Short mmCIF file of C-alpha atoms in Angstrom, two decimals:
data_model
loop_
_atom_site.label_atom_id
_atom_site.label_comp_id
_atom_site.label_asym_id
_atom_site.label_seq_id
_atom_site.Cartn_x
_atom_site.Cartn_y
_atom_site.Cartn_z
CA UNK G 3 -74.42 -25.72 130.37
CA UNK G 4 -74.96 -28.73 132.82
CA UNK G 5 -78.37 -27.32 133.68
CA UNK G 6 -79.05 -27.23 130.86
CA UNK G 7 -77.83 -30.92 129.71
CA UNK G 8 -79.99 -32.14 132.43
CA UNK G 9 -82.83 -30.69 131.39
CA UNK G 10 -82.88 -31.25 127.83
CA UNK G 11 -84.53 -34.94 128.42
CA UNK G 12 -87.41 -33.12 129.60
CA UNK G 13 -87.52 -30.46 126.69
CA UNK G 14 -87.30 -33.07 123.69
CA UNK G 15 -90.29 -35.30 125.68
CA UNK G 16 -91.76 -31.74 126.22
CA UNK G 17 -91.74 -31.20 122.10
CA UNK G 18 -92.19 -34.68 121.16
CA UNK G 19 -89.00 -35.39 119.58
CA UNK G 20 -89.26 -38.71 119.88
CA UNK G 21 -92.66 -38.79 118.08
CA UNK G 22 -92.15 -36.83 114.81
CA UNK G 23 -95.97 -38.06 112.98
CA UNK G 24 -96.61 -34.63 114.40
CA UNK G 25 -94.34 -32.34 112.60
CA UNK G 26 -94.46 -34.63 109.40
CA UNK G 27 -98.64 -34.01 109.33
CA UNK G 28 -97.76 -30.50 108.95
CA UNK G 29 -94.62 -30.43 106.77
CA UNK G 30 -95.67 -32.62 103.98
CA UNK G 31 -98.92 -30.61 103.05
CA UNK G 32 -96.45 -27.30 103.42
CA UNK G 33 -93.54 -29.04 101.05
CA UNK G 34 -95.81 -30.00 98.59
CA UNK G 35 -97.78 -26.71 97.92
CA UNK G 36 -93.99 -25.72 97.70
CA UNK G 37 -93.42 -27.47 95.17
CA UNK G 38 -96.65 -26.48 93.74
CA UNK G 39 -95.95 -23.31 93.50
CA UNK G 40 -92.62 -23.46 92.05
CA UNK G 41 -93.44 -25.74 89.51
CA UNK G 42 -90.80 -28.29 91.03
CA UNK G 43 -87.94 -27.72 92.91
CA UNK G 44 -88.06 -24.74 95.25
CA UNK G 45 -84.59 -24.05 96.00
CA UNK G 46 -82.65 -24.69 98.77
CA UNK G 47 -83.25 -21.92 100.76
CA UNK G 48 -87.19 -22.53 100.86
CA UNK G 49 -86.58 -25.77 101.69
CA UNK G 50 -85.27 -25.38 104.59
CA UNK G 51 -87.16 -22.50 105.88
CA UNK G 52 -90.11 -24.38 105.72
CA UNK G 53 -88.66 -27.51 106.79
CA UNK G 54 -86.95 -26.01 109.44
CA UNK G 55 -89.99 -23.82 110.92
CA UNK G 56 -92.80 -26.39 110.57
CA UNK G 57 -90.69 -28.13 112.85
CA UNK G 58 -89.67 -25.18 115.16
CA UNK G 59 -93.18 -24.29 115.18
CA UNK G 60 -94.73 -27.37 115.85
CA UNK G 61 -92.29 -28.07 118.76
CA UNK G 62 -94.07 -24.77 120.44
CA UNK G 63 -97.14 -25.41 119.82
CA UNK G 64 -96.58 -28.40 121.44
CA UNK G 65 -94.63 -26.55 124.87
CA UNK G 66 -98.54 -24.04 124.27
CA UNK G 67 -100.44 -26.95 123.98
CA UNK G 68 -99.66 -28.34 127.35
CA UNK G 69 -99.73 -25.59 129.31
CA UNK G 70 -103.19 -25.14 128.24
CA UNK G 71 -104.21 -28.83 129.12
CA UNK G 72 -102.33 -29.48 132.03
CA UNK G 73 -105.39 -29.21 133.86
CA UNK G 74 -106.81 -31.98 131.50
CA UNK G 75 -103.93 -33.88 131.32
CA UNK G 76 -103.53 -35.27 134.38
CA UNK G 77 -107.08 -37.36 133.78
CA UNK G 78 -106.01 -39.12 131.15
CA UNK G 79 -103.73 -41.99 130.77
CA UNK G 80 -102.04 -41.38 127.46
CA UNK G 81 -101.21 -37.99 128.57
CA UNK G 82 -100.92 -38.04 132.51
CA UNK G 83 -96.84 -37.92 132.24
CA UNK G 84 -96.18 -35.25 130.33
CA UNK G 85 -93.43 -32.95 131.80
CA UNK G 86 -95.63 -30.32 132.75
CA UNK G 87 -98.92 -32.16 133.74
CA UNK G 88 -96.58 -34.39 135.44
CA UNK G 89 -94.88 -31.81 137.35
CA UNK G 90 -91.66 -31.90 136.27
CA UNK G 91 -91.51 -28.71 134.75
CA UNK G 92 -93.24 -25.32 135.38
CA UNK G 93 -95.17 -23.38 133.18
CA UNK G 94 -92.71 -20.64 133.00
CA UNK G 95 -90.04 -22.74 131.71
CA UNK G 96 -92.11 -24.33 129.45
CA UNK G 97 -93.47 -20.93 127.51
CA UNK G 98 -90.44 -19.59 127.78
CA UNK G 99 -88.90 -22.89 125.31
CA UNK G 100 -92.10 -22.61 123.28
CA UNK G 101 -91.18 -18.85 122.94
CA UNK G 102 -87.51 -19.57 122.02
CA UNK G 103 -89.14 -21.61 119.53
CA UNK G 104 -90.96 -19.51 118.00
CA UNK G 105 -89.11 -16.97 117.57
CA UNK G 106 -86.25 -19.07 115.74
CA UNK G 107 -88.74 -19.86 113.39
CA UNK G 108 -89.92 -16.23 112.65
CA UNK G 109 -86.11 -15.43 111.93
CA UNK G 110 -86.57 -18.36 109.57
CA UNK G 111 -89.05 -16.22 107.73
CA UNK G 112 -87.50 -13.31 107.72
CA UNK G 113 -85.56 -14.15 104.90
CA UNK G 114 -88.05 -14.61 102.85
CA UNK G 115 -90.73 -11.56 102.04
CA UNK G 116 -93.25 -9.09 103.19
CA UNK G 117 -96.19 -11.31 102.42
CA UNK G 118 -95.01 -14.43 104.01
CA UNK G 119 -94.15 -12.77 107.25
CA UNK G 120 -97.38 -11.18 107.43
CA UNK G 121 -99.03 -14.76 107.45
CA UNK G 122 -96.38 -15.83 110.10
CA UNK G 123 -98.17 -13.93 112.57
CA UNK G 124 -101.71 -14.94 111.86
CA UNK G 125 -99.92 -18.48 111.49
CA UNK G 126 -98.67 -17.84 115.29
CA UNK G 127 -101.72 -16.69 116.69
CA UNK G 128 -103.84 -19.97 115.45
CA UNK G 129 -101.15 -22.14 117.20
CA UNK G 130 -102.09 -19.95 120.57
CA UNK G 131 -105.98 -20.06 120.06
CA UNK G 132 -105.84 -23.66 119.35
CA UNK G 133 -105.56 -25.19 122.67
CA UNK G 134 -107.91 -23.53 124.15
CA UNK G 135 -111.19 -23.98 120.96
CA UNK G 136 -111.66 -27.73 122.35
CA UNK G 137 -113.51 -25.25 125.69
CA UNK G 138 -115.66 -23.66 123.43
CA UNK G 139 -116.16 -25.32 119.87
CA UNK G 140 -117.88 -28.38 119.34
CA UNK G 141 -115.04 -29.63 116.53
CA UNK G 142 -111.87 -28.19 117.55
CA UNK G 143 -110.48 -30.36 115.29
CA UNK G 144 -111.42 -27.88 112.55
CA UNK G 145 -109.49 -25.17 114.61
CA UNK G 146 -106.66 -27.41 113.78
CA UNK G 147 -107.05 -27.99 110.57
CA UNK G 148 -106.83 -24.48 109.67
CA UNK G 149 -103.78 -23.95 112.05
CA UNK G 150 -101.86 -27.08 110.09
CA UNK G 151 -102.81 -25.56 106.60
CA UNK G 152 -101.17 -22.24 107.58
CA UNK G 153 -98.18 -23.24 105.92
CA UNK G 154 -99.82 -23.87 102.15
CA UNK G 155 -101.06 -19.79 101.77
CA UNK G 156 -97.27 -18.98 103.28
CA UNK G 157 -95.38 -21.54 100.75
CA UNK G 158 -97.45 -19.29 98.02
CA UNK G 159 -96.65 -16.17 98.91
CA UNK G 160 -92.84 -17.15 99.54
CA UNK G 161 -92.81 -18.47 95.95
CA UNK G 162 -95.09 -16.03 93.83
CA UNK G 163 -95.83 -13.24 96.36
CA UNK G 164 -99.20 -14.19 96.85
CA UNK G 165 -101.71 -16.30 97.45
CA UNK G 166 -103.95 -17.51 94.10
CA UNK G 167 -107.34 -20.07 94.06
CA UNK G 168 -105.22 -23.07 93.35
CA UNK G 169 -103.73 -22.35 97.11
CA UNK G 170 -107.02 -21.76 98.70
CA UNK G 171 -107.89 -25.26 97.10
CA UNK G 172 -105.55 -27.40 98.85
CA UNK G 173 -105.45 -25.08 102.15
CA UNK G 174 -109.22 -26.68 102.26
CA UNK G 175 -108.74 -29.87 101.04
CA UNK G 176 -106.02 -29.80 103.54
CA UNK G 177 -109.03 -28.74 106.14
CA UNK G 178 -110.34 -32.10 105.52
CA UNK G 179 -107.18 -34.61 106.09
CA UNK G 180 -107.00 -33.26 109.23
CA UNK G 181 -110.26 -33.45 110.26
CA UNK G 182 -109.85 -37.38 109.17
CA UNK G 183 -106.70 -37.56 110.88
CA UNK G 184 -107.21 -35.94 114.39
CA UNK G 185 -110.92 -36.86 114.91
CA UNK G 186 -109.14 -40.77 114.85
CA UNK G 187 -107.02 -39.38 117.52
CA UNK G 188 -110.09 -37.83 119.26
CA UNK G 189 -111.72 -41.34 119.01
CA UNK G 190 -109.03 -42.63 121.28
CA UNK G 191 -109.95 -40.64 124.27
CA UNK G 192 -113.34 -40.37 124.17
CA UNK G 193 -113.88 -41.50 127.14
CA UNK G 194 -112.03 -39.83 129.09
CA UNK G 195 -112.65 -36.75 127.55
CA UNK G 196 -116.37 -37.16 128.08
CA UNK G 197 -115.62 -37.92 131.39
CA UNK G 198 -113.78 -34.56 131.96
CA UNK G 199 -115.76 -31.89 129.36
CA UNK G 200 -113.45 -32.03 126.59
CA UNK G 201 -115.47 -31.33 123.05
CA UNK G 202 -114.31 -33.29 120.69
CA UNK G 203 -115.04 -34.27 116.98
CA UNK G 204 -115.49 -37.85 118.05
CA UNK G 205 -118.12 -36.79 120.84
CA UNK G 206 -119.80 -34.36 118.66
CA UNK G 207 -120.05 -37.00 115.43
CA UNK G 208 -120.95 -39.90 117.75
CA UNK G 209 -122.09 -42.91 116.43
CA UNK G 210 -121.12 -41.28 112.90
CA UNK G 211 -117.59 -40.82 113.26
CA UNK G 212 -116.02 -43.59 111.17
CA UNK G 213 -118.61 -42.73 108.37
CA UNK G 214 -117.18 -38.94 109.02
CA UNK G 215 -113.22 -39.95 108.67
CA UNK G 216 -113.64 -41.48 105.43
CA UNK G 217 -115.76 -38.63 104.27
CA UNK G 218 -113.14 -36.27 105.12
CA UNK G 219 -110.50 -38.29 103.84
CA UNK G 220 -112.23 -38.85 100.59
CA UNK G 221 -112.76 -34.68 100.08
CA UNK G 222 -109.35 -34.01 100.60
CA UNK G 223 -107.97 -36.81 98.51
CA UNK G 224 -110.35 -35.31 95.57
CA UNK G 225 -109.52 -31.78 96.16
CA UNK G 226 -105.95 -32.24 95.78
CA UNK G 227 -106.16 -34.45 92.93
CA UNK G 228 -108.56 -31.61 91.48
CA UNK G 229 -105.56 -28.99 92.45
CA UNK G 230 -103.11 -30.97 90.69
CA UNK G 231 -105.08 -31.31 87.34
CA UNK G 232 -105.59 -27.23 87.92
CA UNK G 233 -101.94 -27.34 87.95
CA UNK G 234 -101.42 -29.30 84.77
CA UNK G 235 -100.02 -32.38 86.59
CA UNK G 236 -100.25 -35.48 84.72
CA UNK G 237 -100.50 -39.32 85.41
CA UNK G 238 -97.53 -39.63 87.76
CA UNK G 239 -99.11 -37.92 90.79
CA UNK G 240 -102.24 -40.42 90.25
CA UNK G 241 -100.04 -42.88 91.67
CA UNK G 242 -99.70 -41.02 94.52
CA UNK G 243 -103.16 -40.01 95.40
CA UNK G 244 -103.93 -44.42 94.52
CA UNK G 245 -101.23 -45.01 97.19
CA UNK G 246 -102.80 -42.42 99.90
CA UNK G 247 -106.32 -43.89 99.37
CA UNK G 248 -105.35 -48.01 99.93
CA UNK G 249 -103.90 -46.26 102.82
CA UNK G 250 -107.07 -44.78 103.65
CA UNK G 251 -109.00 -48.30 102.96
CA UNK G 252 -106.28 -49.62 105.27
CA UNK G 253 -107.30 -47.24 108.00
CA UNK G 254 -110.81 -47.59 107.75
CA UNK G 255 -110.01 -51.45 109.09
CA UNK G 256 -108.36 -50.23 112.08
CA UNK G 257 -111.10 -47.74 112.88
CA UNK G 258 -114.21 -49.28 112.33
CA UNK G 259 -114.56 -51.37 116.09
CA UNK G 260 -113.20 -48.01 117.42
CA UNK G 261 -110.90 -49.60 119.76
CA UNK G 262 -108.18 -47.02 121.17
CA UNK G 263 -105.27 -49.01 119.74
CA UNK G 264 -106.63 -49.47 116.68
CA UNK G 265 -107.92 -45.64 116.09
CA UNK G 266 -104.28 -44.97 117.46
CA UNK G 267 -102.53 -46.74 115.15
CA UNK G 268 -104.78 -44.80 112.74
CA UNK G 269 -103.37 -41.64 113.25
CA UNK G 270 -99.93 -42.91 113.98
CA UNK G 271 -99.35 -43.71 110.41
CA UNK G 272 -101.47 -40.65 108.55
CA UNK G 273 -98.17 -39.45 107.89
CA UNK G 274 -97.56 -41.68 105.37
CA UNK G 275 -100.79 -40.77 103.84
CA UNK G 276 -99.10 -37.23 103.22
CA UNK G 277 -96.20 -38.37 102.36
CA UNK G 278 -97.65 -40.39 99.34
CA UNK G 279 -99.91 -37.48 97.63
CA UNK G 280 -96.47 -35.39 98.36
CA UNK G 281 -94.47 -37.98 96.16
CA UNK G 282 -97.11 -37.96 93.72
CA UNK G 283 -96.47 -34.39 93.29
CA UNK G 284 -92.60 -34.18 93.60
CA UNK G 285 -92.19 -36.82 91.09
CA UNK G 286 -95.19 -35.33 88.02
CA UNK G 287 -93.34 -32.38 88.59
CA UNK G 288 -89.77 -33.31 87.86
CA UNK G 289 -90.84 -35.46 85.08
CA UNK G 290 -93.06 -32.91 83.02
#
């Protein structure tokens, strides 16, 4: 137990505890197909399945995540003292927490049905193939995007037992935010990424990448206001999706010199961009 103490400094900087815009990117897309879904409130139980695994599951794919970059890591100055890249923990250790992880949050789903689980495991292997698509694809970012919309197609099936159109909409207007989201956090280490043979959206758009962000912000703003009319939402959730985009304006003014702290600060705060079109939902729904 007082190994164990000792170490757990190293685990929560390991899973970024300390830095939950991660975990919040993925869980307020998930929560509000949830409510989607269910036509309002979800129950308990879903609630915290799927609050409790996108954060179980985004804590390993973090522990994944750096054992596939520790090579990388160690070149860059945002990322150069990480526990693993910094030495401080082995590799072993570190999949071996990821696993723990992971397979916490599959018990999670257990208790909800056939469907879902089956999407758990294409859901798990995404997170794995993930780290390693910025070797080989030229947006990786889009490798992302589908692993943090996962969560949409298994809030459907864990509500209706499968997965309609209206899901499919948001899992790809979901596509989009992230592509906004993480090519601003690609934008920040562009040069040292270029400098060690990352690819990156922001080396692959170039001189286009602001141009790019708010594309891809305004697509997934207007698919998931076009899901939400599908679903017979009213004018409430339009005060959402107005509060997301003068967030997006707001970003766009932080991005456009491209300097890291701005572009930073960009994706620092996307959260809150989720968070609004979520409200938007949560509250047309419980006052139809």
């Amino acid at each position: 137990m007082t190994a164990l103490a000792s170490r757990l400094p190293l685990y929560l900087d390991l899973i970024r505890w300390n830095r939950p815009a991660g975990w919040l990117l993925l869980l307020w897309p998930t929560l509000s197909a949830l409510w989607l879904a269910a036509g309002g409130w979800p129950g308990l139980h879903l609630l915290l399945v799927f609050t409790l695994g996108t954060i179980l599951m985004r804590s390993a794919g973090c522990c994944i995540n750096d054992v596939a970059d520790r090579d990388f890591d160690r070149h860059v100055k945002r990322t150069a003292q990480r526990p693993i890249t910094s030495g401080a923990m082995g590799v072993k250790e570190a999949l071996g927490l990821g696993a723990a992880l992971a397979l916490v949050a599959f018990a999670l789903v257990l208790s909800t049905n056939a469907p879902t689980i089956l999407i758990s495991f294409a859901a798990l292997a995404i997170t794995m193939a993930y780290p390693y698509a910025k070797r080989f694809v030229a947006m990786p970012q889009a490798v992302l995007g589908v692993a943090f919309s996962v969560g949409i197609p298994m809030a459907f099936t864990a509500v209706r037992g499968a997965v309609d159109p209206l899901a499919w909409a948001l899992v790809i207007g979901n596509l989009f935010w992230v592509l906004a989201y993480d090519t601003e956090y690609a934008m920040v280490d562009r040069d040292d990424d270029l400098k060690i043979g990352i690819r990156t959206s922001a080396i692959t758009l170039g001189r286009a990448d602001v141009a790019a962000v708010m594309l891809f912000y305004g697509l997934y703003l207007a698919i998931w206001s076009w899901a939400a009319l599908q679903a017979g939402l009213g004018g409430v959730f339009w005060l959402g999706i107005a509060a997301a985009a003068a967030q997006v304006a707001w970003h766009f003014t932080l991005i456009r010199h491209r300097s890291r702290e701005g572009c930073f600060r960009a994706f620092r705060e996307n959260h809150w961009v989720g968070f609004a079109v979520f409200a938007g939902y949560v509250l047309d729904l419980a006052l139809r």
